[in-house]
mmCIF file of C-alpha atoms in Angstrom:
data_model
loop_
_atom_site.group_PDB
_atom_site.id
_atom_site.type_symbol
_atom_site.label_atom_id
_atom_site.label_comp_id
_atom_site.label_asym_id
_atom_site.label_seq_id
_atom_site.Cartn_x
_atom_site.Cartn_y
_atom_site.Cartn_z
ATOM 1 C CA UNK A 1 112.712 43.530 -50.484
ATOM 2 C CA UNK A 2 113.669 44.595 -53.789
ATOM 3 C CA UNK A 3 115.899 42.618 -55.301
ATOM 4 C CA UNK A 4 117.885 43.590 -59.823
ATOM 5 C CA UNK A 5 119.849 40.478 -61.144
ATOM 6 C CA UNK A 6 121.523 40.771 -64.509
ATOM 7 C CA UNK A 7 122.709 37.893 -66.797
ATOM 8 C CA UNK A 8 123.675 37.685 -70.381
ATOM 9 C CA UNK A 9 127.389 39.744 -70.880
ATOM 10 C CA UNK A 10 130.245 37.942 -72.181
ATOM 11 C CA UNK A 11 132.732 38.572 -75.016
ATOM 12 C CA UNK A 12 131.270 39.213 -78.331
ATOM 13 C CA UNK A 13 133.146 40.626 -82.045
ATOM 14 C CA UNK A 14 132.293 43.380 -83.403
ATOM 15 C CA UNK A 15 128.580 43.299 -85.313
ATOM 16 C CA UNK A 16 127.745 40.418 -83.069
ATOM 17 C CA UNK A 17 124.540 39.963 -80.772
ATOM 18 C CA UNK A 18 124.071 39.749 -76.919
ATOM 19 C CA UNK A 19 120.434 39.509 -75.402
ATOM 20 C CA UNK A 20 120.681 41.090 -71.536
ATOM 21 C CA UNK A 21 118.211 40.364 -68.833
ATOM 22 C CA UNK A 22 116.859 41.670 -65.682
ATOM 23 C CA UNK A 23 115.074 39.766 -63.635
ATOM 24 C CA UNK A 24 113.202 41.595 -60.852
ATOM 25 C CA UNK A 25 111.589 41.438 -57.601
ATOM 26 C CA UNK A 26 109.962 42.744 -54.564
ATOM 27 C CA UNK A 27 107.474 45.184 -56.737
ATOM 28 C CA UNK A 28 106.503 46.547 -59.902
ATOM 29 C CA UNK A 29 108.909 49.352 -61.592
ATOM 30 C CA UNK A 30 109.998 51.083 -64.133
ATOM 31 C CA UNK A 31 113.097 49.631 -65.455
ATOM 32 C CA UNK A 32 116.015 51.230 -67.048
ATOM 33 C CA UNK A 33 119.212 50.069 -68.724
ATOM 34 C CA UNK A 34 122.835 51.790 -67.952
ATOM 35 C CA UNK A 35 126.353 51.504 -68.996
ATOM 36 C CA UNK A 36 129.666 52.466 -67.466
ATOM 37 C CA UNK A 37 132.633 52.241 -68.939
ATOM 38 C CA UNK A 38 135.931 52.620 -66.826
ATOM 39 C CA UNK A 39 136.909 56.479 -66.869
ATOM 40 C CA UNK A 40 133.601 57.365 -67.811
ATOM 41 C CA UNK A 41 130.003 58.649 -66.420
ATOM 42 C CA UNK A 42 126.897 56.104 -66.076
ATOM 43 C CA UNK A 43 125.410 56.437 -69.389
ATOM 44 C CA UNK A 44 121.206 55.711 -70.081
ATOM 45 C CA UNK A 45 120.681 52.923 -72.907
ATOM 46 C CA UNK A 46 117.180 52.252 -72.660
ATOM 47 C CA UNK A 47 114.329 52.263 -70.449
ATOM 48 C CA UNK A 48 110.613 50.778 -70.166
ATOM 49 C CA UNK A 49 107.451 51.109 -68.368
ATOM 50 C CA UNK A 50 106.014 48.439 -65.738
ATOM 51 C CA UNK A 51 103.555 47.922 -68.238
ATOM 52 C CA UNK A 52 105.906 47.595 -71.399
ATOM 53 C CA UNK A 53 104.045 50.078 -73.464
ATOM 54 C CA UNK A 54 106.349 52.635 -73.009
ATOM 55 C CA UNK A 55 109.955 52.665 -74.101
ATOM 56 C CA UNK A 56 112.612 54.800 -74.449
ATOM 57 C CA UNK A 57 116.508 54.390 -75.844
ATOM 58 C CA UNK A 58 119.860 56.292 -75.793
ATOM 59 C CA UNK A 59 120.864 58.261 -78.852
ATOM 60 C CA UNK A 60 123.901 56.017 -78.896
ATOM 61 C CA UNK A 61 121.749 52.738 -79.077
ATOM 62 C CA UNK A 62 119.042 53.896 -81.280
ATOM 63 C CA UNK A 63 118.127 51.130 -84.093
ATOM 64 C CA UNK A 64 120.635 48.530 -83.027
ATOM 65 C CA UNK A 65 119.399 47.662 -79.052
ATOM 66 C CA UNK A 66 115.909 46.934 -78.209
ATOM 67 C CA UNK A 67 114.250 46.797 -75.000
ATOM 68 C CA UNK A 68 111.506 44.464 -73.815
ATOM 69 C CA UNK A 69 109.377 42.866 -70.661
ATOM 70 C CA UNK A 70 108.280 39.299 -71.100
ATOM 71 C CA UNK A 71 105.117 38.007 -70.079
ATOM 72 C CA UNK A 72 105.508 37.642 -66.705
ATOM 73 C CA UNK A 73 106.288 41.284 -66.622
ATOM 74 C CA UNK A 74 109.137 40.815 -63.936
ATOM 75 C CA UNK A 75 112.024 40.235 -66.605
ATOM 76 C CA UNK A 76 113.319 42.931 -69.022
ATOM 77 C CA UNK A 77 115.471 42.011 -71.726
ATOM 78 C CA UNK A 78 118.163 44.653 -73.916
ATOM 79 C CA UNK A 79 118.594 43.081 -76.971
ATOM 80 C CA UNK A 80 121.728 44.639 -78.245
ATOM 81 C CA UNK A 81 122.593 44.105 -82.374
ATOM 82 C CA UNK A 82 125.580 45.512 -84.708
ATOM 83 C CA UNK A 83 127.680 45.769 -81.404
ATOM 84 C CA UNK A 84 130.488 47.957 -81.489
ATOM 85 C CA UNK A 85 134.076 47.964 -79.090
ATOM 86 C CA UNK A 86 132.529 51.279 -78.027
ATOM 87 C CA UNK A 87 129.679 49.407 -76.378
ATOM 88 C CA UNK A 88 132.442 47.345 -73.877
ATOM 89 C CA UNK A 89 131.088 48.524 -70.707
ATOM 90 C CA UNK A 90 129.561 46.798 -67.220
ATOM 91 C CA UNK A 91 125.984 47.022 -68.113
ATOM 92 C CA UNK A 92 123.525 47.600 -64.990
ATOM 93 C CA UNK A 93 119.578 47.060 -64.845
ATOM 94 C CA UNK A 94 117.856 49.666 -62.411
ATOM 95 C CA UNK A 95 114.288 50.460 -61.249
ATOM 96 C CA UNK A 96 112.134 53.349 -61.191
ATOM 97 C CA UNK A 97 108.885 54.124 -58.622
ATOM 98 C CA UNK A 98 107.844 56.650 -61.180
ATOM 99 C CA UNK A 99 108.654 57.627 -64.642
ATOM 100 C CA UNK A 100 111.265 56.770 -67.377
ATOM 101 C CA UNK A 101 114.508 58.924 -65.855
ATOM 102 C CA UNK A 102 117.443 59.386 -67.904
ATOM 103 C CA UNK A 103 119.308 60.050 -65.032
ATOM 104 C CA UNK A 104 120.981 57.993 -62.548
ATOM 105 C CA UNK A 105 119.177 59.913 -59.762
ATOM 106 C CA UNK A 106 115.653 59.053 -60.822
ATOM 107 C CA UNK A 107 116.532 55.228 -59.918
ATOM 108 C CA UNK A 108 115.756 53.356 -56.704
ATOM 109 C CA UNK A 109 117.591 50.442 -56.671
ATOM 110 C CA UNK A 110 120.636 48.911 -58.698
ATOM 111 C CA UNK A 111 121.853 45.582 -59.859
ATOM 112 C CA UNK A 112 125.587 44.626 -59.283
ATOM 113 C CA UNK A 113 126.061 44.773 -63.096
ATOM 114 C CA UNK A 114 127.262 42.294 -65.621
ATOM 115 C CA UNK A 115 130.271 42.923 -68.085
ATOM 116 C CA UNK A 116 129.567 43.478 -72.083
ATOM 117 C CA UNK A 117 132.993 43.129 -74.133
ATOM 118 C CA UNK A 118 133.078 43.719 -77.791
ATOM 119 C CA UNK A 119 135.822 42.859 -79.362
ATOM 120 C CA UNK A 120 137.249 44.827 -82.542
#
């Protein structure tokens, strides 16, 4: 069974630093990294390979959030720097059989989410 759990959101000012993870089980996937704000489509932040050598990022995110595996392969961290109040959004790790998708569709399972707030 596959199971996403996310941890890490909270309230954070503006230029401040969060560090999101994944943890995941029941296989090996490509993970990806989404955002939703209320009113607004699912947006892609960031995305990486089972392997970690490949990785991918939003134009939005590009040069302030970083994406990761650690060693055990099974976590994925978003490392998210210079935050802005446009970043306030639930934040939700998903999982990939094949490829990097940008779009929601591509994506197999979901996490429930955890909420980023970024306050001005």
């Amino acid at each position: 069974q596959v199971q996403l759990v996310e941890s890490g959101g909270g309230l954070v000012q503006a230029g401040g630093s969060l560090r999101l993870s994944c943890e995941a089980s029941g296989g090996t996937f490509n993970i990806g990294w989404f955002r939703q704000a209320p009113g607004k489509e699912r947006e892609f932040v960031a995305g990486i390979s089972w392997s970690g050598g490949t990785t991918s990022a939003g134009d939005s995110v590009k040069g302030r959030f970083t994406i990761s595996r650690g060693n055990a392969k099974n976590t994925v961290y978003l490392q998210m720097n210079s935050l802005k109040p446009e970043d306030t959004a639930v934040y939700y790790c998903a999982a990939a059989k094949y490829g990097l998708p940008y779009g929601r569709d591509g994506y197999d399972y979901w996490g429930q989410g955890t909420q980023v707030t970024v306050s001005s």
